[in-house]
Short mmCIF file of C-alpha atoms and ligand atoms in Angstrom, two decimals:
data_model
loop_
_atom_site.label_atom_id
_atom_site.label_comp_id
_atom_site.label_asym_id
_atom_site.label_seq_id
_atom_site.Cartn_x
_atom_site.Cartn_y
_atom_site.Cartn_z
CA MET A 1 -15.18 13.34 30.19
CA GLU A 2 -14.49 15.95 27.52
CA ARG A 3 -12.66 19.08 28.44
CA ILE A 4 -14.78 22.25 28.14
CA TYR A 5 -12.50 25.26 28.09
CA LEU A 6 -14.25 28.47 29.16
CA ASP A 7 -11.27 30.54 30.23
CA ASN A 8 -10.62 32.47 27.04
CA ALA A 9 -10.14 35.73 28.95
CA ALA A 10 -6.99 34.17 30.43
CA THR A 11 -5.80 32.88 27.08
CA SER A 12 -7.69 31.70 24.02
CA PHE A 13 -7.90 27.99 23.36
CA PRO A 14 -7.92 26.28 20.97
CA LYS A 15 -6.04 28.34 18.39
CA PRO A 16 -6.51 28.00 14.65
CA PRO A 17 -4.38 24.92 13.77
CA GLU A 18 -2.22 26.94 11.38
CA VAL A 19 -0.85 28.95 14.34
CA ALA A 20 1.09 26.02 15.81
CA GLU A 21 2.11 24.99 12.27
CA ALA A 22 3.55 28.47 11.63
CA VAL A 23 5.49 28.44 14.91
CA SER A 24 6.92 25.05 14.07
CA ARG A 25 7.63 25.98 10.44
CA PHE A 26 9.52 29.07 11.52
CA MET A 27 11.64 27.07 13.94
CA THR A 28 12.37 24.24 11.58
CA SER A 29 12.80 25.99 8.26
CA CYS A 30 13.78 29.62 8.87
CA GLY A 31 15.02 30.05 12.42
CA ALA A 32 17.18 33.11 11.70
CA ASN A 33 17.32 36.31 13.72
CA THR A 34 16.34 39.77 12.46
CA GLY A 35 18.59 42.81 12.11
CA ARG A 36 21.72 40.74 12.54
CA GLY A 37 22.42 39.12 9.18
CA SER A 38 22.09 39.77 5.47
CA TYR A 39 21.66 36.16 4.30
CA ARG A 40 18.42 34.85 2.82
CA SER A 41 16.83 33.34 5.96
CA ALA A 42 17.57 36.52 7.95
CA GLU A 43 15.81 38.51 5.24
CA GLU A 44 12.88 36.11 5.42
CA ALA A 45 12.65 36.68 9.19
CA GLU A 46 12.84 40.44 8.57
CA GLU A 47 9.97 40.21 6.06
CA LEU A 48 7.89 38.19 8.51
CA VAL A 49 8.38 40.79 11.25
CA TYR A 50 7.69 43.76 9.00
CA GLY A 51 4.64 42.05 7.51
CA THR A 52 3.25 41.34 10.98
CA ARG A 53 3.84 44.95 12.07
CA ALA A 54 1.88 46.04 9.02
CA MET A 55 -1.00 43.68 9.87
CA ILE A 56 -1.16 44.96 13.44
CA ASN A 57 -1.03 48.54 12.18
CA ASP A 58 -3.97 47.81 9.85
CA LEU A 59 -5.94 46.01 12.54
CA PHE A 60 -5.88 49.03 14.85
CA SER A 61 -5.66 51.76 12.15
CA GLY A 62 -2.32 53.00 13.47
CA ASP A 63 -0.08 55.60 11.86
CA HIS A 64 2.70 53.42 10.45
CA PRO A 65 4.05 49.86 10.85
CA ARG A 66 7.33 51.21 12.28
CA ASN A 67 5.34 52.46 15.28
CA VAL A 68 4.29 48.89 16.11
CA VAL A 69 6.70 47.74 18.81
CA PHE A 70 6.81 44.07 19.77
CA SER A 71 7.40 42.77 23.28
CA SER A 72 6.78 39.63 25.31
CA GLY A 73 3.17 40.68 25.89
CA ILE A 74 0.86 43.39 27.03
CA THR A 75 2.27 43.48 30.58
CA MET A 76 5.70 44.39 29.28
CA SER A 77 4.19 46.86 26.82
CA LEU A 78 2.08 48.62 29.45
CA ASN A 79 5.20 48.98 31.60
CA GLN A 80 7.11 50.36 28.62
CA LEU A 81 4.33 52.83 27.95
CA LEU A 82 3.79 54.07 31.50
CA TYR A 83 7.50 54.20 32.41
CA GLY A 84 8.42 55.59 29.02
CA ILE A 85 6.01 58.51 29.09
CA LEU A 86 4.99 59.46 32.64
CA LYS A 87 7.35 61.89 34.34
CA SER A 88 7.93 62.97 37.90
CA GLY A 89 4.77 64.40 39.48
CA ASP A 90 2.44 63.49 36.58
CA HIS A 91 -1.19 62.60 37.24
CA ILE A 92 -3.26 60.15 35.20
CA LEU A 93 -6.95 59.22 35.06
CA VAL A 94 -7.80 55.52 34.95
CA SER A 95 -10.97 53.47 35.10
CA SER A 96 -11.77 51.27 38.10
CA PHE A 97 -11.33 48.26 35.81
CA GLU A 98 -7.62 48.41 35.13
CA HIS A 99 -5.74 45.13 35.37
CA ASN A 100 -2.74 44.85 37.71
CA ALA A 101 -0.65 45.15 34.55
CA VAL A 102 -1.57 48.85 34.80
CA MET A 103 -2.12 49.34 38.53
CA ARG A 104 1.12 47.72 39.68
CA PRO A 105 3.35 49.81 37.38
CA LEU A 106 1.39 52.89 38.52
CA THR A 107 1.99 51.92 42.15
CA LEU A 108 5.72 51.58 41.49
CA LEU A 109 5.70 54.86 39.60
CA LYS A 110 4.09 56.51 42.61
CA GLU A 111 7.04 55.38 44.75
CA LYS A 112 9.69 56.20 42.17
CA ARG A 113 8.33 59.34 40.46
CA ASN A 114 5.43 60.49 42.61
CA VAL A 115 2.99 59.72 39.78
CA SER A 116 -0.61 59.80 41.05
CA PHE A 117 -3.91 58.62 39.61
CA SER A 118 -7.65 59.26 39.99
CA LEU A 119 -10.48 56.86 39.21
CA ILE A 120 -13.14 57.79 36.68
CA PRO A 121 -16.58 57.05 38.16
CA CYS A 122 -18.71 54.33 36.59
CA ASN A 123 -22.35 53.26 36.95
CA GLU A 124 -23.58 50.12 38.73
CA GLU A 125 -23.02 48.07 35.56
CA GLY A 126 -19.35 49.07 35.54
CA LEU A 127 -19.71 51.42 32.58
CA ILE A 128 -18.33 54.90 32.18
CA GLU A 129 -21.67 56.14 30.94
CA ARG A 130 -21.96 57.47 27.41
CA GLY A 131 -22.75 61.16 27.33
CA THR A 132 -21.26 61.75 30.80
CA VAL A 133 -17.52 61.48 30.16
CA GLU A 134 -16.78 65.20 30.33
CA GLN A 135 -18.97 65.66 33.38
CA SER A 136 -17.27 62.71 35.16
CA CYS A 137 -13.67 63.47 34.19
CA LEU A 138 -13.49 67.24 34.34
CA PRO A 139 -13.63 67.50 38.16
CA LEU A 140 -10.72 65.02 38.34
CA LEU A 141 -8.35 67.09 36.20
CA LYS A 142 -5.36 68.77 37.83
CA PRO A 143 -2.71 70.99 36.28
CA GLU A 144 -0.37 67.96 36.32
CA THR A 145 -2.84 65.57 34.59
CA ARG A 146 -1.14 64.23 31.44
CA ALA A 147 -3.00 61.16 30.35
CA VAL A 148 -6.03 58.90 30.53
CA MET A 149 -5.60 55.10 30.54
CA ILE A 150 -8.60 52.85 29.94
CA ASN A 151 -9.12 49.10 29.85
CA HIS A 152 -11.30 48.85 26.74
CA ALA A 153 -13.14 45.71 27.83
CA GLY A 154 -13.03 44.43 31.40
CA ASN A 155 -11.43 41.07 32.06
CA VAL A 156 -13.75 40.44 35.03
CA PHE A 157 -17.16 41.74 33.95
CA GLY A 158 -16.62 42.18 30.22
CA ASN A 159 -17.76 45.82 30.39
CA ILE A 160 -16.93 47.83 27.26
CA GLN A 161 -15.92 51.45 27.81
CA PRO A 162 -16.74 54.26 25.35
CA LEU A 163 -13.28 54.93 23.91
CA GLU A 164 -14.46 57.33 21.21
CA GLU A 165 -16.10 59.67 23.66
CA ILE A 166 -13.16 59.49 26.09
CA GLY A 167 -10.87 60.20 23.13
CA ARG A 168 -12.87 63.35 22.29
CA PHE A 169 -12.52 64.49 25.90
CA CYS A 170 -8.74 63.87 25.78
CA ARG A 171 -8.40 65.84 22.57
CA LYS A 172 -10.41 68.75 23.98
CA TYR A 173 -8.26 68.96 27.13
CA GLY A 174 -4.89 68.14 25.54
CA LEU A 175 -4.43 64.81 27.35
CA LEU A 176 -2.64 61.74 26.07
CA PHE A 177 -4.95 58.76 25.66
CA PHE A 178 -3.87 55.14 26.16
CA ALA A 179 -5.88 51.88 25.97
CA ASP A 180 -5.41 48.33 27.17
CA THR A 181 -6.91 46.11 24.47
CA ALA A 182 -6.20 42.72 26.12
CA GLN A 183 -9.87 41.69 26.07
CA SER A 184 -11.07 43.61 23.03
CA ALA A 185 -8.45 43.06 20.33
CA GLY A 186 -9.74 40.56 17.81
CA VAL A 187 -13.28 40.88 19.16
CA LEU A 188 -14.23 44.54 18.74
CA GLU A 189 -13.55 46.69 15.69
CA PHE A 190 -10.91 49.26 16.43
CA ASP A 191 -9.83 52.57 14.95
CA MET A 192 -7.08 54.47 16.80
CA GLN A 193 -7.58 57.53 14.62
CA LYS A 194 -11.31 57.81 15.31
CA MET A 195 -10.75 57.07 19.00
CA ASN A 196 -8.02 59.72 19.17
CA LEU A 197 -5.78 57.18 20.89
CA ASP A 198 -2.09 58.02 21.30
CA ALA A 199 -1.09 54.49 22.22
CA LEU A 200 -2.55 51.07 22.78
CA ALA A 201 -1.11 47.89 24.16
CA PHE A 202 -2.11 44.48 22.77
CA THR A 203 -1.43 40.89 23.67
CA GLY A 204 -1.19 38.17 21.05
CA HIS A 205 -2.56 35.19 22.94
CA LYS A 206 -6.15 36.14 23.78
CA GLY A 207 -8.63 37.35 21.14
CA LEU A 208 -5.84 37.70 18.58
CA LEU A 209 -5.54 33.88 18.75
CA GLY A 210 -1.73 33.80 18.60
CA PRO A 211 0.73 32.05 20.89
CA GLN A 212 1.67 33.23 24.39
CA GLY A 213 4.72 35.44 24.78
CA ILE A 214 4.07 37.98 22.04
CA GLY A 215 2.38 41.37 22.26
CA GLY A 216 3.22 44.98 21.81
CA LEU A 217 2.44 48.65 21.57
CA VAL A 218 0.97 50.65 18.75
CA LEU A 219 2.04 54.28 19.03
CA ARG A 220 0.62 57.28 17.24
CA GLN A 221 3.13 59.94 16.28
CA ARG A 222 2.85 62.11 19.41
CA ALA A 223 3.48 59.18 21.78
CA ALA A 224 6.12 57.74 19.43
CA GLU A 225 8.10 60.97 19.69
CA MET A 226 8.00 61.21 23.48
CA ILE A 227 8.41 57.59 24.68
CA SER A 228 11.80 56.66 26.13
CA PRO A 229 13.05 53.06 26.46
CA LEU A 230 12.53 51.05 29.62
CA ILE A 231 14.95 48.30 28.57
CA ALA A 232 18.21 48.85 26.71
CA GLY A 233 20.34 46.44 24.73
CA GLY A 234 21.33 45.26 21.28
CA THR A 235 19.08 45.91 18.31
CA GLY A 236 21.37 44.97 15.43
CA SER A 237 21.17 48.61 14.28
CA GLN A 238 23.60 51.51 14.93
CA SER A 239 25.89 49.11 16.77
CA ASP A 240 28.58 51.79 17.05
CA LEU A 241 26.38 53.60 19.60
CA GLU A 242 26.09 52.73 23.26
CA GLU A 243 22.75 54.55 23.42
CA MET A 244 19.55 53.05 22.08
CA PRO A 245 18.81 54.08 18.46
CA ALA A 246 16.49 57.10 18.36
CA PHE A 247 14.17 55.63 15.70
CA LEU A 248 11.28 53.23 16.14
CA PRO A 249 10.76 50.39 16.55
CA ASP A 250 14.44 49.85 17.51
CA ARG A 251 14.33 52.43 20.34
CA LEU A 252 11.96 50.13 22.25
CA GLU A 253 13.00 46.67 21.00
CA ALA A 254 16.22 45.68 22.78
CA GLY A 255 17.28 42.05 22.38
CA THR A 256 16.06 39.23 20.19
CA LEU A 257 12.36 39.24 19.36
CA ASN A 258 10.07 36.27 19.91
CA LEU A 259 10.16 35.30 16.25
CA PRO A 260 8.30 31.97 16.55
CA GLY A 261 5.62 33.96 18.39
CA ILE A 262 5.49 36.55 15.62
CA ALA A 263 5.20 33.76 13.04
CA GLY A 264 2.22 32.33 14.95
CA LEU A 265 0.65 35.76 15.46
CA SER A 266 1.00 36.54 11.78
CA VAL A 267 -1.11 33.57 10.66
CA ALA A 268 -3.56 34.17 13.53
CA LEU A 269 -4.07 37.71 12.18
CA SER A 270 -4.70 36.28 8.71
CA PHE A 271 -7.25 33.92 10.24
CA LEU A 272 -9.02 36.86 11.92
CA ASP A 273 -9.00 38.80 8.69
CA LYS A 274 -10.46 35.87 6.74
CA THR A 275 -13.08 35.11 9.37
CA GLY A 276 -14.03 38.71 10.09
CA ILE A 277 -13.96 40.30 13.52
CA SER A 278 -17.63 41.25 13.27
CA LYS A 279 -18.50 37.57 12.80
CA ILE A 280 -16.47 36.59 15.86
CA ARG A 281 -18.11 39.37 17.86
CA ALA A 282 -21.58 38.21 16.77
CA HIS A 283 -20.74 34.61 17.75
CA GLU A 284 -19.48 35.62 21.20
CA GLN A 285 -22.48 37.90 21.75
CA ALA A 286 -24.85 35.07 20.84
CA LEU A 287 -23.09 32.75 23.32
CA THR A 288 -23.19 35.39 26.05
CA ARG A 289 -26.89 36.02 25.43
CA ILE A 290 -27.64 32.29 25.73
CA PHE A 291 -25.57 31.95 28.89
CA LEU A 292 -27.20 34.95 30.58
CA LYS A 293 -30.65 33.68 29.62
CA GLU A 294 -29.94 30.17 30.91
CA LEU A 295 -28.67 31.57 34.20
CA SER A 296 -31.55 34.01 34.72
CA PRO A 297 -33.87 31.52 36.56
CA LEU A 298 -31.03 30.87 39.02
CA ALA A 299 -30.54 34.62 39.46
CA GLU A 300 -34.29 35.06 40.04
CA LYS A 301 -34.14 32.46 42.81
CA GLY A 302 -31.24 34.35 44.42
CA LEU A 303 -28.83 31.47 43.83
CA LEU A 304 -26.43 33.64 41.91
CA ARG A 305 -25.70 37.22 40.93
CA ILE A 306 -24.28 38.38 37.61
CA PRO A 307 -22.66 41.79 38.06
CA GLY A 308 -21.82 43.83 34.96
CA PRO A 309 -23.73 45.08 31.94
CA ALA A 310 -27.17 43.55 31.42
CA SER A 311 -26.94 44.13 27.67
CA VAL A 312 -24.64 41.98 25.54
CA ASP A 313 -23.96 45.08 23.45
CA ALA A 314 -22.06 46.54 26.41
CA ARG A 315 -19.97 43.47 27.21
CA VAL A 316 -17.54 41.09 25.55
CA GLY A 317 -17.90 37.33 26.08
CA VAL A 318 -16.88 37.44 29.73
CA VAL A 319 -19.44 36.67 32.46
CA SER A 320 -18.61 36.76 36.13
CA VAL A 321 -20.90 35.09 38.61
CA VAL A 322 -21.22 35.36 42.40
CA THR A 323 -22.77 32.40 44.24
CA PRO A 324 -23.96 33.42 47.74
CA GLY A 325 -24.82 29.87 48.82
CA ILE A 326 -21.54 28.18 47.96
CA ASP A 327 -17.94 29.28 47.99
CA GLU A 328 -17.00 30.30 44.46
CA ALA A 329 -13.74 28.33 44.57
CA LEU A 330 -15.64 25.18 45.54
CA ALA A 331 -18.24 25.72 42.79
CA ALA A 332 -15.45 26.16 40.23
CA ALA A 333 -13.69 23.02 41.48
CA LEU A 334 -16.94 21.04 41.16
CA LEU A 335 -17.50 22.38 37.64
CA ASN A 336 -14.12 20.99 36.76
CA GLU A 337 -14.28 17.70 38.64
CA ARG A 338 -17.82 16.73 37.71
CA TYR A 339 -18.18 18.26 34.26
CA GLY A 340 -14.66 18.95 32.94
CA ILE A 341 -15.48 22.66 32.75
CA GLU A 342 -12.43 24.92 33.01
CA VAL A 343 -13.10 28.40 34.39
CA ARG A 344 -11.21 30.85 36.55
CA VAL A 345 -12.19 31.91 40.05
CA GLY A 346 -11.01 34.74 42.31
CA LEU A 347 -10.04 38.35 41.66
CA HIS A 348 -8.62 37.90 38.15
CA CYS A 349 -5.73 40.36 38.75
CA ALA A 350 -8.13 43.30 38.99
CA PRO A 351 -8.97 43.99 42.66
CA ARG A 352 -10.33 47.48 41.98
CA ALA A 353 -12.85 46.07 39.52
CA HIS A 354 -14.28 43.99 42.36
CA GLN A 355 -14.23 46.95 44.73
CA ALA A 356 -16.22 48.95 42.18
CA MET A 357 -18.78 46.17 41.71
CA GLY A 358 -19.12 44.96 45.31
CA THR A 359 -17.44 41.58 44.75
CA PHE A 360 -14.29 42.25 46.76
CA PRO A 361 -12.65 40.31 48.40
CA GLY A 362 -14.65 37.16 47.60
CA GLY A 363 -14.20 37.43 43.85
CA THR A 364 -16.21 35.71 41.14
CA ILE A 365 -16.38 32.61 38.99
CA ARG A 366 -15.54 33.82 35.50
CA PHE A 367 -16.80 32.12 32.34
CA SER A 368 -15.22 33.49 29.19
CA PHE A 369 -16.06 32.48 25.66
CA GLY A 370 -13.97 32.56 22.52
CA CYS A 371 -14.16 32.24 18.82
CA PHE A 372 -14.19 28.42 19.00
CA THR A 373 -16.57 28.03 21.96
CA LYS A 374 -19.64 26.01 20.99
CA GLU A 375 -23.23 26.77 21.93
CA GLU A 376 -23.65 23.35 23.55
CA GLU A 377 -20.63 24.01 25.78
CA VAL A 378 -22.21 27.22 27.04
CA ARG A 379 -25.57 25.52 27.64
CA LEU A 380 -23.84 22.68 29.46
CA ALA A 381 -21.92 25.12 31.66
CA ALA A 382 -25.15 26.90 32.65
CA LYS A 383 -26.85 23.56 33.37
CA ALA A 384 -23.86 22.32 35.36
CA LEU A 385 -23.75 25.48 37.46
CA GLY A 386 -27.49 25.13 38.09
CA GLU A 387 -27.01 21.55 39.30
CA ILE A 388 -24.19 22.55 41.62
CA LEU A 389 -26.26 25.39 43.06
CA THR A 390 -29.50 23.46 43.49
CA GLN A 391 -28.33 20.00 44.50
CA PRO A 392 -26.86 19.39 47.92
CA LEU A 393 -23.20 18.43 47.94
CA GLU A 394 -22.55 14.74 47.99
C1 LIG B 401 -7.29 43.63 30.74
C2 LIG B 401 -5.98 42.92 30.81
N1 LIG B 401 -4.85 43.64 30.76
C3 LIG B 401 -3.65 43.04 30.83
C4 LIG B 401 -3.52 41.68 30.91
C5 LIG B 401 -2.16 41.05 30.97
O1 LIG B 401 -1.96 40.22 29.87
P1 LIG B 401 -0.62 39.35 29.66
O2 LIG B 401 -0.62 38.38 30.77
O3 LIG B 401 -0.81 38.76 28.31
O4 LIG B 401 0.54 40.29 29.73
C6 LIG B 401 -4.67 40.90 30.96
C7 LIG B 401 -4.59 39.41 31.09
O5 LIG B 401 -5.38 38.77 31.69
C8 LIG B 401 -5.93 41.54 30.90
O6 LIG B 401 -7.06 40.83 30.93
#
């Protein structure tokens, strides 16, 4: 039985073959550290890191490559951002679709700094409706509101939020604006300037098609000036000081970077550039459309429910399904055992998303497509789910 991987929202697989080659090449032929040596291989590593910062800066239309700060991944970066900027008593607006990578730091910040948050209302498809941002957010503002944090595309229901309009609202009311791009980077076109974003966090191993263990922050000037370090340590720069260097990226990059990860990410970014994000988006939309269409007879019979946006224009390639007649965990196990289909089941680290959409605490079976997912795999998954839902268990 062939393996059918439909869990790209967790991590993309497969990767372009050149990603693993670049990781291996870095480890076998360069292998040096950055900021700590002036010999040739150290310079090569330095060039690799700077070049990758520049590619990330271009991808998101940031201000400058030096404001691209690498970390082990988006979880670390979101912690750096929230801890580095929010102060005692601050209030922040968030969507109901934030991952625990946002909600857990906010919960700790509530205990430690009395930081509070309010949820921006959404419609029954999980969307902060276009044209209603000001009307929805204004009543939530308090004198201590400093920022708005939005998950660009939901990891449970795929719902895409209107960042440009939220950015206009933030500019009008003097709020900082942050985005979690875990599910949108590499899939949706992005422009931090147009979106008026002050900071975004990215992870390298999902739509960006790089290896696990690499991600970062992209900071616009205002956020770059105010963010303080969460972690302190050696940077190879200003080693006479026992404080962190004041300049970026060093202020936020203590310790040795994941250089093999950066090498892999760098070639993954080249792959995305060559392929074209709009082409990847079109492919994933086509797959999502097919999947939703194939599942619609089952939905009409009441065998399943597909919460989230009805239109593929309002979602990324993530489809969550609720199966009233069979436990979701059992259905997912059968998909794997009988058909080799790999999907994720449960709450997907976003309990509030399920509360907002009426799927808490049971959770959903999540199918998520990627750049290398094939049409026949999606059709087979829909057929397999149909068989599980219509045929009695053996
Ligand atoms: C929306 C969202 N934010 C944050 C994360 C955390 O990503 P990582 O595990 O790469 O730190 C995920 C991963 O599933 C996610 O989907």
